[in-house]
């Protein structure tokens, strides 16, 4: 369940629990107490705030534009952009 609007392809992290549901937020390295183990995957679809959705950890995300990267680029969580990527 999203704690904020999350777009397809954004990196997401654990943000708590609500009943039997995991709460997700855009992965944000500047979040208080952030640890890398909080990162759980990539949003497989758009989520609105308080909406349920799917996250992928391994596989191909169809319909997500990666043309700004070259083949074999390693993608990392961008410390400056919550949910974003960097190649450095």
JSON list of N, CA and C in Angstrom, two decimals:
[
{"chain": "A", "resi": 1, "resn": "UNK", "atom": "N", "xyz": [0.85, -1.17, 0.00]},
{"chain": "A", "resi": 1, "resn": "UNK", "atom": "CA", "xyz": [0.00, 0.00, 0.00]},
{"chain": "A", "resi": 1, "resn": "UNK", "atom": "C", "xyz": [0.90, 1.23, 0.00]},
{"chain": "A", "resi": 2, "resn": "UNK", "atom": "N", "xyz": [0.62, 2.15, -0.90]},
{"chain": "A", "resi": 2, "resn": "UNK", "atom": "CA", "xyz": [1.46, 3.33, -1.07]},
{"chain": "A", "resi": 2, "resn": "UNK", "atom": "C", "xyz": [1.18, 4.40, -0.01]},
{"chain": "A", "resi": 3, "resn": "UNK", "atom": "N", "xyz": [2.24, 5.00, 0.50]},
{"chain": "A", "resi": 3, "resn": "UNK", "atom": "CA", "xyz": [2.11, 6.11, 1.44]},
{"chain": "A", "resi": 3, "resn": "UNK", "atom": "C", "xyz": [2.16, 7.46, 0.73]},
{"chain": "A", "resi": 4, "resn": "UNK", "atom": "N", "xyz": [2.37, 7.41, -0.59]},
{"chain": "A", "resi": 4, "resn": "UNK", "atom": "CA", "xyz": [2.43, 8.60, -1.44]},
{"chain": "A", "resi": 4, "resn": "UNK", "atom": "C", "xyz": [2.22, 8.13, -2.87]},
{"chain": "A", "resi": 5, "resn": "UNK", "atom": "N", "xyz": [2.03, 9.04, -3.79]},
{"chain": "A", "resi": 5, "resn": "UNK", "atom": "CA", "xyz": [1.92, 8.65, -5.20]},
{"chain": "A", "resi": 5, "resn": "UNK", "atom": "C", "xyz": [3.26, 8.11, -5.67]},
{"chain": "A", "resi": 6, "resn": "UNK", "atom": "N", "xyz": [3.24, 6.96, -6.31]},
{"chain": "A", "resi": 6, "resn": "UNK", "atom": "CA", "xyz": [4.45, 6.30, -6.81]},
{"chain": "A", "resi": 6, "resn": "UNK", "atom": "C", "xyz": [4.21, 5.97, -8.28]},
{"chain": "A", "resi": 7, "resn": "UNK", "atom": "N", "xyz": [5.19, 6.28, -9.12]},
{"chain": "A", "resi": 7, "resn": "UNK", "atom": "CA", "xyz": [5.06, 6.01, -10.55]},
{"chain": "A", "resi": 7, "resn": "UNK", "atom": "C", "xyz": [5.72, 4.69, -10.93]},
{"chain": "A", "resi": 8, "resn": "UNK", "atom": "N", "xyz": [5.19, 4.08, -11.97]},
{"chain": "A", "resi": 8, "resn": "UNK", "atom": "CA", "xyz": [5.76, 2.84, -12.49]},
{"chain": "A", "resi": 8, "resn": "UNK", "atom": "C", "xyz": [7.24, 3.05, -12.75]},
{"chain": "A", "resi": 9, "resn": "UNK", "atom": "N", "xyz": [8.06, 2.11, -12.28]},
{"chain": "A", "resi": 9, "resn": "UNK", "atom": "CA", "xyz": [9.50, 2.17, -12.49]},
{"chain": "A", "resi": 9, "resn": "UNK", "atom": "C", "xyz": [10.28, 2.83, -11.38]},
{"chain": "A", "resi": 10, "resn": "UNK", "atom": "N", "xyz": [9.61, 3.50, -10.44]},
{"chain": "A", "resi": 10, "resn": "UNK", "atom": "CA", "xyz": [10.34, 4.12, -9.34]},
{"chain": "A", "resi": 10, "resn": "UNK", "atom": "C", "xyz": [10.77, 3.06, -8.33]},
{"chain": "A", "resi": 11, "resn": "UNK", "atom": "N", "xyz": [11.93, 3.28, -7.74]},
{"chain": "A", "resi": 11, "resn": "UNK", "atom": "CA", "xyz": [12.43, 2.40, -6.70]},
{"chain": "A", "resi": 11, "resn": "UNK", "atom": "C", "xyz": [11.63, 2.66, -5.43]},
{"chain": "A", "resi": 12, "resn": "UNK", "atom": "N", "xyz": [11.19, 1.59, -4.76]},
{"chain": "A", "resi": 12, "resn": "UNK", "atom": "CA", "xyz": [10.37, 1.74, -3.56]},
{"chain": "A", "resi": 12, "resn": "UNK", "atom": "C", "xyz": [11.04, 1.09, -2.35]},
{"chain": "A", "resi": 13, "resn": "UNK", "atom": "N", "xyz": [10.65, 1.58, -1.18]},
{"chain": "A", "resi": 13, "resn": "UNK", "atom": "CA", "xyz": [11.21, 1.06, 0.07]},
{"chain": "A", "resi": 13, "resn": "UNK", "atom": "C", "xyz": [10.11, 0.79, 1.08]},
{"chain": "A", "resi": 14, "resn": "UNK", "atom": "N", "xyz": [10.45, -0.04, 2.05]},
{"chain": "A", "resi": 14, "resn": "UNK", "atom": "CA", "xyz": [9.57, -0.34, 3.18]},
{"chain": "A", "resi": 14, "resn": "UNK", "atom": "C", "xyz": [9.35, 0.94, 3.97]},
{"chain": "A", "resi": 15, "resn": "UNK", "atom": "N", "xyz": [8.08, 1.21, 4.30]},
{"chain": "A", "resi": 15, "resn": "UNK", "atom": "CA", "xyz": [7.75, 2.43, 5.05]},
{"chain": "A", "resi": 15, "resn": "UNK", "atom": "C", "xyz": [6.87, 2.12, 6.26]},
{"chain": "A", "resi": 16, "resn": "UNK", "atom": "N", "xyz": [6.79, 0.84, 6.65]},
{"chain": "A", "resi": 16, "resn": "UNK", "atom": "CA", "xyz": [5.99, 0.46, 7.81]},
{"chain": "A", "resi": 16, "resn": "UNK", "atom": "C", "xyz": [4.97, -0.60, 7.45]},
{"chain": "A", "resi": 17, "resn": "UNK", "atom": "N", "xyz": [4.06, -0.83, 8.39]},
{"chain": "A", "resi": 17, "resn": "UNK", "atom": "CA", "xyz": [2.98, -1.79, 8.17]},
{"chain": "A", "resi": 17, "resn": "UNK", "atom": "C", "xyz": [1.67, -1.19, 8.63]},
{"chain": "A", "resi": 18, "resn": "UNK", "atom": "N", "xyz": [0.59, -1.69, 8.05]},
{"chain": "A", "resi": 18, "resn": "UNK", "atom": "CA", "xyz": [-0.75, -1.29, 8.45]},
{"chain": "A", "resi": 18, "resn": "UNK", "atom": "C", "xyz": [-1.59, -2.57, 8.41]},
{"chain": "A", "resi": 19, "resn": "UNK", "atom": "N", "xyz": [-1.89, -3.10, 9.59]},
{"chain": "A", "resi": 19, "resn": "UNK", "atom": "CA", "xyz": [-2.58, -4.38, 9.64]},
{"chain": "A", "resi": 19, "resn": "UNK", "atom": "C", "xyz": [-1.69, -5.44, 9.03]},
{"chain": "A", "resi": 20, "resn": "UNK", "atom": "N", "xyz": [-2.18, -6.12, 8.00]},
{"chain": "A", "resi": 20, "resn": "UNK", "atom": "CA", "xyz": [-1.39, -7.16, 7.33]},
{"chain": "A", "resi": 20, "resn": "UNK", "atom": "C", "xyz": [-0.74, -6.66, 6.04]},
{"chain": "A", "resi": 21, "resn": "UNK", "atom": "N", "xyz": [-0.72, -5.34, 5.82]},
{"chain": "A", "resi": 21, "resn": "UNK", "atom": "CA", "xyz": [-0.19, -4.77, 4.59]},
{"chain": "A", "resi": 21, "resn": "UNK", "atom": "C", "xyz": [1.14, -4.07, 4.83]},
{"chain": "A", "resi": 22, "resn": "UNK", "atom": "N", "xyz": [2.04, -4.24, 3.89]},
{"chain": "A", "resi": 22, "resn": "UNK", "atom": "CA", "xyz": [3.31, -3.51, 3.90]},
{"chain": "A", "resi": 22, "resn": "UNK", "atom": "C", "xyz": [3.06, -2.14, 3.29]},
{"chain": "A", "resi": 23, "resn": "UNK", "atom": "N", "xyz": [3.57, -1.11, 3.93]},
{"chain": "A", "resi": 23, "resn": "UNK", "atom": "CA", "xyz": [3.48, 0.25, 3.39]},
{"chain": "A", "resi": 23, "resn": "UNK", "atom": "C", "xyz": [4.73, 0.54, 2.58]},
{"chain": "A", "resi": 24, "resn": "UNK", "atom": "N", "xyz": [4.56, 1.20, 1.45]},
{"chain": "A", "resi": 24, "resn": "UNK", "atom": "CA", "xyz": [5.67, 1.51, 0.55]},
{"chain": "A", "resi": 24, "resn": "UNK", "atom": "C", "xyz": [5.75, 3.01, 0.30]},
{"chain": "A", "resi": 25, "resn": "UNK", "atom": "N", "xyz": [6.98, 3.47, 0.10]},
{"chain": "A", "resi": 25, "resn": "UNK", "atom": "CA", "xyz": [7.25, 4.86, -0.27]},
{"chain": "A", "resi": 25, "resn": "UNK", "atom": "C", "xyz": [8.35, 4.86, -1.32]},
{"chain": "A", "resi": 26, "resn": "UNK", "atom": "N", "xyz": [8.52, 5.98, -2.02]},
{"chain": "A", "resi": 26, "resn": "UNK", "atom": "CA", "xyz": [9.67, 6.10, -2.93]},
{"chain": "A", "resi": 26, "resn": "UNK", "atom": "C", "xyz": [10.93, 5.93, -2.11]},
{"chain": "A", "resi": 27, "resn": "UNK", "atom": "N", "xyz": [11.86, 5.13, -2.58]},
{"chain": "A", "resi": 27, "resn": "UNK", "atom": "CA", "xyz": [13.11, 4.93, -1.86]},
{"chain": "A", "resi": 27, "resn": "UNK", "atom": "C", "xyz": [13.83, 6.27, -1.74]},
{"chain": "A", "resi": 28, "resn": "UNK", "atom": "N", "xyz": [14.16, 6.64, -0.52]},
{"chain": "A", "resi": 28, "resn": "UNK", "atom": "CA", "xyz": [14.70, 7.95, -0.23]},
{"chain": "A", "resi": 28, "resn": "UNK", "atom": "C", "xyz": [15.87, 7.80, 0.73]},
{"chain": "A", "resi": 29, "resn": "UNK", "atom": "N", "xyz": [17.08, 8.00, 0.21]},
{"chain": "A", "resi": 29, "resn": "UNK", "atom": "CA", "xyz": [18.28, 7.82, 1.03]},
{"chain": "A", "resi": 29, "resn": "UNK", "atom": "C", "xyz": [18.40, 8.87, 2.12]},
{"chain": "A", "resi": 30, "resn": "UNK", "atom": "N", "xyz": [17.65, 9.97, 2.04]},
{"chain": "A", "resi": 30, "resn": "UNK", "atom": "CA", "xyz": [17.72, 10.99, 3.08]},
{"chain": "A", "resi": 30, "resn": "UNK", "atom": "C", "xyz": [16.63, 10.81, 4.14]},
{"chain": "A", "resi": 31, "resn": "UNK", "atom": "N", "xyz": [15.84, 9.73, 4.05]},
{"chain": "A", "resi": 31, "resn": "UNK", "atom": "CA", "xyz": [14.83, 9.44, 5.07]},
{"chain": "A", "resi": 31, "resn": "UNK", "atom": "C", "xyz": [15.53, 9.17, 6.40]},
{"chain": "A", "resi": 32, "resn": "UNK", "atom": "N", "xyz": [14.97, 9.64, 7.51]},
{"chain": "A", "resi": 32, "resn": "UNK", "atom": "CA", "xyz": [15.61, 9.42, 8.81]},
{"chain": "A", "resi": 32, "resn": "UNK", "atom": "C", "xyz": [15.88, 7.93, 9.07]},
{"chain": "A", "resi": 33, "resn": "UNK", "atom": "N", "xyz": [17.13, 7.60, 9.38]},
{"chain": "A", "resi": 33, "resn": "UNK", "atom": "CA", "xyz": [17.51, 6.23, 9.70]},
{"chain": "A", "resi": 33, "resn": "UNK", "atom": "C", "xyz": [17.55, 5.29, 8.51]},
{"chain": "A", "resi": 34, "resn": "UNK", "atom": "N", "xyz": [17.54, 5.83, 7.28]},
{"chain": "A", "resi": 34, "resn": "UNK", "atom": "CA", "xyz": [17.51, 4.98, 6.08]},
{"chain": "A", "resi": 34, "resn": "UNK", "atom": "C", "xyz": [18.61, 3.93, 6.14]},
{"chain": "A", "resi": 35, "resn": "UNK", "atom": "N", "xyz": [18.24, 2.70, 5.78]},
{"chain": "A", "resi": 35, "resn": "UNK", "atom": "CA", "xyz": [19.22, 1.63, 5.59]},
{"chain": "A", "resi": 35, "resn": "UNK", "atom": "C", "xyz": [18.91, 0.97, 4.25]},
{"chain": "A", "resi": 36, "resn": "UNK", "atom": "N", "xyz": [19.92, 0.52, 3.51]},
{"chain": "A", "resi": 36, "resn": "UNK", "atom": "CA", "xyz": [19.69, -0.05, 2.18]},
{"chain": "A", "resi": 36, "resn": "UNK", "atom": "C", "xyz": [18.73, -1.24, 2.17]},
{"chain": "A", "resi": 37, "resn": "UNK", "atom": "N", "xyz": [18.67, -1.98, 3.26]},
{"chain": "A", "resi": 37, "resn": "UNK", "atom": "CA", "xyz": [17.77, -3.14, 3.32]},
{"chain": "A", "resi": 37, "resn": "UNK", "atom": "C", "xyz": [16.30, -2.74, 3.24]},
{"chain": "A", "resi": 38, "resn": "UNK", "atom": "N", "xyz": [15.97, -1.49, 3.40]},
{"chain": "A", "resi": 38, "resn": "UNK", "atom": "CA", "xyz": [14.58, -1.02, 3.27]},
{"chain": "A", "resi": 38, "resn": "UNK", "atom": "C", "xyz": [14.11, -1.05, 1.82]},
{"chain": "A", "resi": 39, "resn": "UNK", "atom": "N", "xyz": [15.05, -1.01, 0.86]},
{"chain": "A", "resi": 39, "resn": "UNK", "atom": "CA", "xyz": [14.69, -1.02, -0.56]},
{"chain": "A", "resi": 39, "resn": "UNK", "atom": "C", "xyz": [14.14, -2.40, -0.90]},
{"chain": "A", "resi": 40, "resn": "UNK", "atom": "N", "xyz": [12.92, -2.44, -1.45]},
{"chain": "A", "resi": 40, "resn": "UNK", "atom": "CA", "xyz": [12.27, -3.73, -1.71]},
{"chain": "A", "resi": 40, "resn": "UNK", "atom": "C", "xyz": [12.08, -4.02, -3.19]},
{"chain": "A", "resi": 41, "resn": "UNK", "atom": "N", "xyz": [12.22, -3.06, -4.07]},
{"chain": "A", "resi": 41, "resn": "UNK", "atom": "CA", "xyz": [12.05, -3.33, -5.49]},
{"chain": "A", "resi": 41, "resn": "UNK", "atom": "C", "xyz": [11.66, -2.10, -6.27]},
{"chain": "A", "resi": 42, "resn": "UNK", "atom": "N", "xyz": [10.99, -2.37, -7.40]},
{"chain": "A", "resi": 42, "resn": "UNK", "atom": "CA", "xyz": [10.58, -1.33, -8.34]},
{"chain": "A", "resi": 42, "resn": "UNK", "atom": "C", "xyz": [9.07, -1.42, -8.54]},
{"chain": "A", "resi": 43, "resn": "UNK", "atom": "N", "xyz": [8.41, -0.30, -8.56]},
{"chain": "A", "resi": 43, "resn": "UNK", "atom": "CA", "xyz": [6.96, -0.28, -8.77]},
{"chain": "A", "resi": 43, "resn": "UNK", "atom": "C", "xyz": [6.63, -0.81, -10.17]},
{"chain": "A", "resi": 44, "resn": "UNK", "atom": "N", "xyz": [5.78, -1.81, -10.23]},
{"chain": "A", "resi": 44, "resn": "UNK", "atom": "CA", "xyz": [5.39, -2.42, -11.51]},
{"chain": "A", "resi": 44, "resn": "UNK", "atom": "C", "xyz": [4.23, -1.68, -12.16]},
{"chain": "A", "resi": 45, "resn": "UNK", "atom": "N", "xyz": [3.68, -0.70, -11.46]},
{"chain": "A", "resi": 45, "resn": "UNK", "atom": "CA", "xyz": [2.54, 0.08, -11.96]},
{"chain": "A", "resi": 45, "resn": "UNK", "atom": "C", "xyz": [2.47, 1.39, -11.18]},
{"chain": "A", "resi": 46, "resn": "UNK", "atom": "N", "xyz": [1.64, 2.31, -11.62]},
{"chain": "A", "resi": 46, "resn": "UNK", "atom": "CA", "xyz": [1.42, 3.55, -10.88]},
{"chain": "A", "resi": 46, "resn": "UNK", "atom": "C", "xyz": [0.54, 3.27, -9.67]},
{"chain": "A", "resi": 47, "resn": "UNK", "atom": "N", "xyz": [0.86, 3.87, -8.54]},
{"chain": "A", "resi": 47, "resn": "UNK", "atom": "CA", "xyz": [0.05, 3.77, -7.34]},
{"chain": "A", "resi": 47, "resn": "UNK", "atom": "C", "xyz": [-0.34, 5.19, -6.95]},
{"chain": "A", "resi": 48, "resn": "UNK", "atom": "N", "xyz": [-1.56, 5.42, -6.58]},
{"chain": "A", "resi": 48, "resn": "UNK", "atom": "CA", "xyz": [-1.95, 6.66, -5.94]},
{"chain": "A", "resi": 48, "resn": "UNK", "atom": "C", "xyz": [-1.74, 6.48, -4.44]},
{"chain": "A", "resi": 49, "resn": "UNK", "atom": "N", "xyz": [-1.74, 7.57, -3.69]},
{"chain": "A", "resi": 49, "resn": "UNK", "atom": "CA", "xyz": [-1.62, 7.50, -2.24]},
{"chain": "A", "resi": 49, "resn": "UNK", "atom": "C", "xyz": [-2.72, 6.58, -1.68]},
{"chain": "A", "resi": 50, "resn": "UNK", "atom": "N", "xyz": [-2.37, 5.70, -0.78]},
{"chain": "A", "resi": 50, "resn": "UNK", "atom": "CA", "xyz": [-3.26, 4.73, -0.13]},
{"chain": "A", "resi": 50, "resn": "UNK", "atom": "C", "xyz": [-3.81, 3.67, -1.08]},
{"chain": "A", "resi": 51, "resn": "UNK", "atom": "N", "xyz": [-3.22, 3.51, -2.23]},
{"chain": "A", "resi": 51, "resn": "UNK", "atom": "CA", "xyz": [-3.66, 2.50, -3.19]},
{"chain": "A", "resi": 51, "resn": "UNK", "atom": "C", "xyz": [-2.71, 1.30, -3.14]},
{"chain": "A", "resi": 52, "resn": "UNK", "atom": "N", "xyz": [-3.25, 0.12, -3.43]},
{"chain": "A", "resi": 52, "resn": "UNK", "atom": "CA", "xyz": [-2.46, -1.10, -3.45]},
{"chain": "A", "resi": 52, "resn": "UNK", "atom": "C", "xyz": [-1.89, -1.31, -4.85]},
{"chain": "A", "resi": 53, "resn": "UNK", "atom": "N", "xyz": [-0.74, -1.96, -4.92]},
{"chain": "A", "resi": 53, "resn": "UNK", "atom": "CA", "xyz": [-0.13, -2.23, -6.21]},
{"chain": "A", "resi": 53, "resn": "UNK", "atom": "C", "xyz": [0.93, -3.29, -6.10]},
{"chain": "A", "resi": 54, "resn": "UNK", "atom": "N", "xyz": [1.61, -3.54, -7.20]},
{"chain": "A", "resi": 54, "resn": "UNK", "atom": "CA", "xyz": [2.61, -4.59, -7.28]},
{"chain": "A", "resi": 54, "resn": "UNK", "atom": "C", "xyz": [4.01, -4.01, -7.40]},
{"chain": "A", "resi": 55, "resn": "UNK", "atom": "N", "xyz": [4.96, -4.72, -6.80]},
{"chain": "A", "resi": 55, "resn": "UNK", "atom": "CA", "xyz": [6.37, -4.36, -6.85]},
{"chain": "A", "resi": 55, "resn": "UNK", "atom": "C", "xyz": [7.12, -5.57, -7.38]},
{"chain": "A", "resi": 56, "resn": "UNK", "atom": "N", "xyz": [8.11, -5.32, -8.24]},
{"chain": "A", "resi": 56, "resn": "UNK", "atom": "CA", "xyz": [8.94, -6.42, -8.73]},
{"chain": "A", "resi": 56, "resn": "UNK", "atom": "C", "xyz": [10.35, -6.29, -8.17]},
{"chain": "A", "resi": 57, "resn": "UNK", "atom": "N", "xyz": [10.99, -7.45, -7.98]},
{"chain": "A", "resi": 57, "resn": "UNK", "atom": "CA", "xyz": [12.37, -7.46, -7.51]},
{"chain": "A", "resi": 57, "resn": "UNK", "atom": "C", "xyz": [13.31, -7.96, -8.59]},
{"chain": "A", "resi": 58, "resn": "UNK", "atom": "N", "xyz": [12.87, -8.93, -9.36]},
{"chain": "A", "resi": 58, "resn": "UNK", "atom": "CA", "xyz": [13.68, -9.50, -10.43]},
{"chain": "A", "resi": 58, "resn": "UNK", "atom": "C", "xyz": [12.77, -9.73, -11.63]},
{"chain": "A", "resi": 59, "resn": "UNK", "atom": "N", "xyz": [13.15, -9.32, -12.77]},
{"chain": "A", "resi": 59, "resn": "UNK", "atom": "CA", "xyz": [12.50, -9.60, -14.04]},
{"chain": "A", "resi": 59, "resn": "UNK", "atom": "C", "xyz": [12.50, -8.34, -14.88]},
{"chain": "A", "resi": 60, "resn": "UNK", "atom": "N", "xyz": [11.79, -8.40, -15.97]},
{"chain": "A", "resi": 60, "resn": "UNK", "atom": "CA", "xyz": [11.74, -7.28, -16.90]},
{"chain": "A", "resi": 60, "resn": "UNK", "atom": "C", "xyz": [10.49, -6.45, -16.64]},
{"chain": "A", "resi": 61, "resn": "UNK", "atom": "N", "xyz": [10.66, -5.14, -16.60]},
{"chain": "A", "resi": 61, "resn": "UNK", "atom": "CA", "xyz": [9.54, -4.22, -16.42]},
{"chain": "A", "resi": 61, "resn": "UNK", "atom": "C", "xyz": [9.14, -3.71, -17.80]},
{"chain": "A", "resi": 62, "resn": "UNK", "atom": "N", "xyz": [8.09, -4.27, -18.34]},
{"chain": "A", "resi": 62, "resn": "UNK", "atom": "CA", "xyz": [7.64, -3.94, -19.69]},
{"chain": "A", "resi": 62, "resn": "UNK", "atom": "C", "xyz": [6.95, -2.58, -19.69]},
{"chain": "A", "resi": 63, "resn": "UNK", "atom": "N", "xyz": [7.25, -1.77, -20.71]},
{"chain": "A", "resi": 63, "resn": "UNK", "atom": "CA", "xyz": [6.62, -0.47, -20.85]},
{"chain": "A", "resi": 63, "resn": "UNK", "atom": "C", "xyz": [7.27, 0.63, -20.03]},
{"chain": "A", "resi": 64, "resn": "UNK", "atom": "N", "xyz": [8.51, 0.41, -19.58]},
{"chain": "A", "resi": 64, "resn": "UNK", "atom": "CA", "xyz": [9.24, 1.43, -18.83]},
{"chain": "A", "resi": 64, "resn": "UNK", "atom": "C", "xyz": [10.42, 1.88, -19.68]},
{"chain": "A", "resi": 65, "resn": "UNK", "atom": "N", "xyz": [10.48, 3.18, -19.98]},
{"chain": "A", "resi": 65, "resn": "UNK", "atom": "CA", "xyz": [11.49, 3.72, -20.89]},
{"chain": "A", "resi": 65, "resn": "UNK", "atom": "C", "xyz": [12.85, 3.82, -20.21]},
{"chain": "A", "resi": 66, "resn": "UNK", "atom": "N", "xyz": [13.82, 3.09, -20.76]},
{"chain": "A", "resi": 66, "resn": "UNK", "atom": "CA", "xyz": [15.19, 3.14, -20.24]},
{"chain": "A", "resi": 66, "resn": "UNK", "atom": "C", "xyz": [16.16, 3.59, -21.34]},
{"chain": "A", "resi": 67, "resn": "UNK", "atom": "N", "xyz": [15.65, 4.27, -22.36]},
{"chain": "A", "resi": 67, "resn": "UNK", "atom": "CA", "xyz": [16.51, 4.67, -23.47]},
{"chain": "A", "resi": 67, "resn": "UNK", "atom": "C", "xyz": [17.58, 5.68, -23.07]},
{"chain": "A", "resi": 68, "resn": "UNK", "atom": "N", "xyz": [17.45, 6.30, -21.91]},
{"chain": "A", "resi": 68, "resn": "UNK", "atom": "CA", "xyz": [18.48, 7.25, -21.46]},
{"chain": "A", "resi": 68, "resn": "UNK", "atom": "C", "xyz": [19.72, 6.53, -20.93]},
{"chain": "A", "resi": 69, "resn": "UNK", "atom": "N", "xyz": [19.63, 5.21, -20.78]},
{"chain": "A", "resi": 69, "resn": "UNK", "atom": "CA", "xyz": [20.76, 4.40, -20.33]},
{"chain": "A", "resi": 69, "resn": "UNK", "atom": "C", "xyz": [21.25, 3.55, -21.49]},
{"chain": "A", "resi": 70, "resn": "UNK", "atom": "N", "xyz": [22.49, 3.08, -21.39]},
{"chain": "A", "resi": 70, "resn": "UNK", "atom": "CA", "xyz": [23.03, 2.19, -22.42]},
{"chain": "A", "resi": 70, "resn": "UNK", "atom": "C", "xyz": [23.00, 0.75, -21.90]},
{"chain": "A", "resi": 71, "resn": "UNK", "atom": "N", "xyz": [23.06, -0.18, -22.84]},
{"chain": "A", "resi": 71, "resn": "UNK", "atom": "CA", "xyz": [23.09, -1.59, -22.45]},
{"chain": "A", "resi": 71, "resn": "UNK", "atom": "C", "xyz": [24.23, -1.82, -21.45]},
{"chain": "A", "resi": 72, "resn": "UNK", "atom": "N", "xyz": [23.97, -2.62, -20.47]},
{"chain": "A", "resi": 72, "resn": "UNK", "atom": "CA", "xyz": [24.92, -3.03, -19.43]},
{"chain": "A", "resi": 72, "resn": "UNK", "atom": "C", "xyz": [25.20, -1.95, -18.38]},
{"chain": "A", "resi": 73, "resn": "UNK", "atom": "N", "xyz": [24.50, -0.81, -18.43]},
{"chain": "A", "resi": 73, "resn": "UNK", "atom": "CA", "xyz": [24.63, 0.16, -17.33]},
{"chain": "A", "resi": 73, "resn": "UNK", "atom": "C", "xyz": [24.12, -0.48, -16.05]},
{"chain": "A", "resi": 74, "resn": "UNK", "atom": "N", "xyz": [24.84, -0.29, -14.97]},
{"chain": "A", "resi": 74, "resn": "UNK", "atom": "CA", "xyz": [24.35, -0.70, -13.66]},
{"chain": "A", "resi": 74, "resn": "UNK", "atom": "C", "xyz": [23.60, 0.48, -13.06]},
{"chain": "A", "resi": 75, "resn": "UNK", "atom": "N", "xyz": [22.39, 0.23, -12.60]},
{"chain": "A", "resi": 75, "resn": "UNK", "atom": "CA", "xyz": [21.56, 1.30, -12.05]},
{"chain": "A", "resi": 75, "resn": "UNK", "atom": "C", "xyz": [21.58, 1.22, -10.53]},
{"chain": "A", "resi": 76, "resn": "UNK", "atom": "N", "xyz": [21.71, 2.38, -9.90]},
{"chain": "A", "resi": 76, "resn": "UNK", "atom": "CA", "xyz": [21.73, 2.50, -8.45]},
{"chain": "A", "resi": 76, "resn": "UNK", "atom": "C", "xyz": [20.65, 3.48, -8.02]},
{"chain": "A", "resi": 77, "resn": "UNK", "atom": "N", "xyz": [20.26, 3.41, -6.77]},
{"chain": "A", "resi": 77, "resn": "UNK", "atom": "CA", "xyz": [19.33, 4.38, -6.21]},
{"chain": "A", "resi": 77, "resn": "UNK", "atom": "C", "xyz": [20.00, 5.75, -6.18]},
{"chain": "A", "resi": 78, "resn": "UNK", "atom": "N", "xyz": [19.32, 6.75, -6.71]},
{"chain": "A", "resi": 78, "resn": "UNK", "atom": "CA", "xyz": [19.86, 8.10, -6.76]},
{"chain": "A", "resi": 78, "resn": "UNK", "atom": "C", "xyz": [19.70, 8.76, -5.40]},
{"chain": "A", "resi": 79, "resn": "UNK", "atom": "N", "xyz": [20.80, 9.17, -4.76]},
{"chain": "A", "resi": 79, "resn": "UNK", "atom": "CA", "xyz": [20.68, 9.80, -3.44]},
{"chain": "A", "resi": 79, "resn": "UNK", "atom": "C", "xyz": [20.00, 11.17, -3.47]},
{"chain": "A", "resi": 80, "resn": "UNK", "atom": "N", "xyz": [19.91, 11.78, -4.65]},
{"chain": "A", "resi": 80, "resn": "UNK", "atom": "CA", "xyz": [19.32, 13.11, -4.75]},
{"chain": "A", "resi": 80, "resn": "UNK", "atom": "C", "xyz": [17.86, 13.09, -5.18]},
{"chain": "A", "resi": 81, "resn": "UNK", "atom": "N", "xyz": [17.37, 11.97, -5.70]},
{"chain": "A", "resi": 81, "resn": "UNK", "atom": "CA", "xyz": [16.01, 11.90, -6.23]},
{"chain": "A", "resi": 81, "resn": "UNK", "atom": "C", "xyz": [15.28, 10.68, -5.66]},
{"chain": "A", "resi": 82, "resn": "UNK", "atom": "N", "xyz": [14.36, 10.88, -4.72]},
{"chain": "A", "resi": 82, "resn": "UNK", "atom": "CA", "xyz": [13.62, 9.73, -4.18]},
{"chain": "A", "resi": 82, "resn": "UNK", "atom": "C", "xyz": [12.95, 8.91, -5.29]},
{"chain": "A", "resi": 83, "resn": "UNK", "atom": "N", "xyz": [13.23, 7.62, -5.31]},
{"chain": "A", "resi": 83, "resn": "UNK", "atom": "CA", "xyz": [12.66, 6.72, -6.31]},
{"chain": "A", "resi": 83, "resn": "UNK", "atom": "C", "xyz": [13.41, 6.70, -7.62]},
{"chain": "A", "resi": 84, "resn": "UNK", "atom": "N", "xyz": [14.44, 7.53, -7.75]},
{"chain": "A", "resi": 84, "resn": "UNK", "atom": "CA", "xyz": [15.16, 7.66, -9.03]},
{"chain": "A", "resi": 84, "resn": "UNK", "atom": "C", "xyz": [16.39, 6.78, -9.13]},
{"chain": "A", "resi": 85, "resn": "UNK", "atom": "N", "xyz": [17.00, 6.83, -10.31]},
{"chain": "A", "resi": 85, "resn": "UNK", "atom": "CA", "xyz": [18.18, 6.02, -10.62]},
{"chain": "A", "resi": 85, "resn": "UNK", "atom": "C", "xyz": [19.37, 6.91, -10.95]},
{"chain": "A", "resi": 86, "resn": "UNK", "atom": "N", "xyz": [20.55, 6.33, -10.77]},
{"chain": "A", "resi": 86, "resn": "UNK", "atom": "CA", "xyz": [21.79, 6.94, -11.24]},
{"chain": "A", "resi": 86, "resn": "UNK", "atom": "C", "xyz": [22.69, 5.79, -11.69]},
{"chain": "A", "resi": 87, "resn": "UNK", "atom": "N", "xyz": [23.65, 6.09, -12.55]},
{"chain": "A", "resi": 87, "resn": "UNK", "atom": "CA", "xyz": [24.59, 5.07, -12.99]},
{"chain": "A", "resi": 87, "resn": "UNK", "atom": "C", "xyz": [25.93, 5.20, -12.28]},
{"chain": "A", "resi": 88, "resn": "UNK", "atom": "N", "xyz": [26.04, 6.15, -11.36]},
{"chain": "A", "resi": 88, "resn": "UNK", "atom": "CA", "xyz": [27.30, 6.32, -10.61]},
{"chain": "A", "resi": 88, "resn": "UNK", "atom": "C", "xyz": [27.09, 6.06, -9.14]}
]
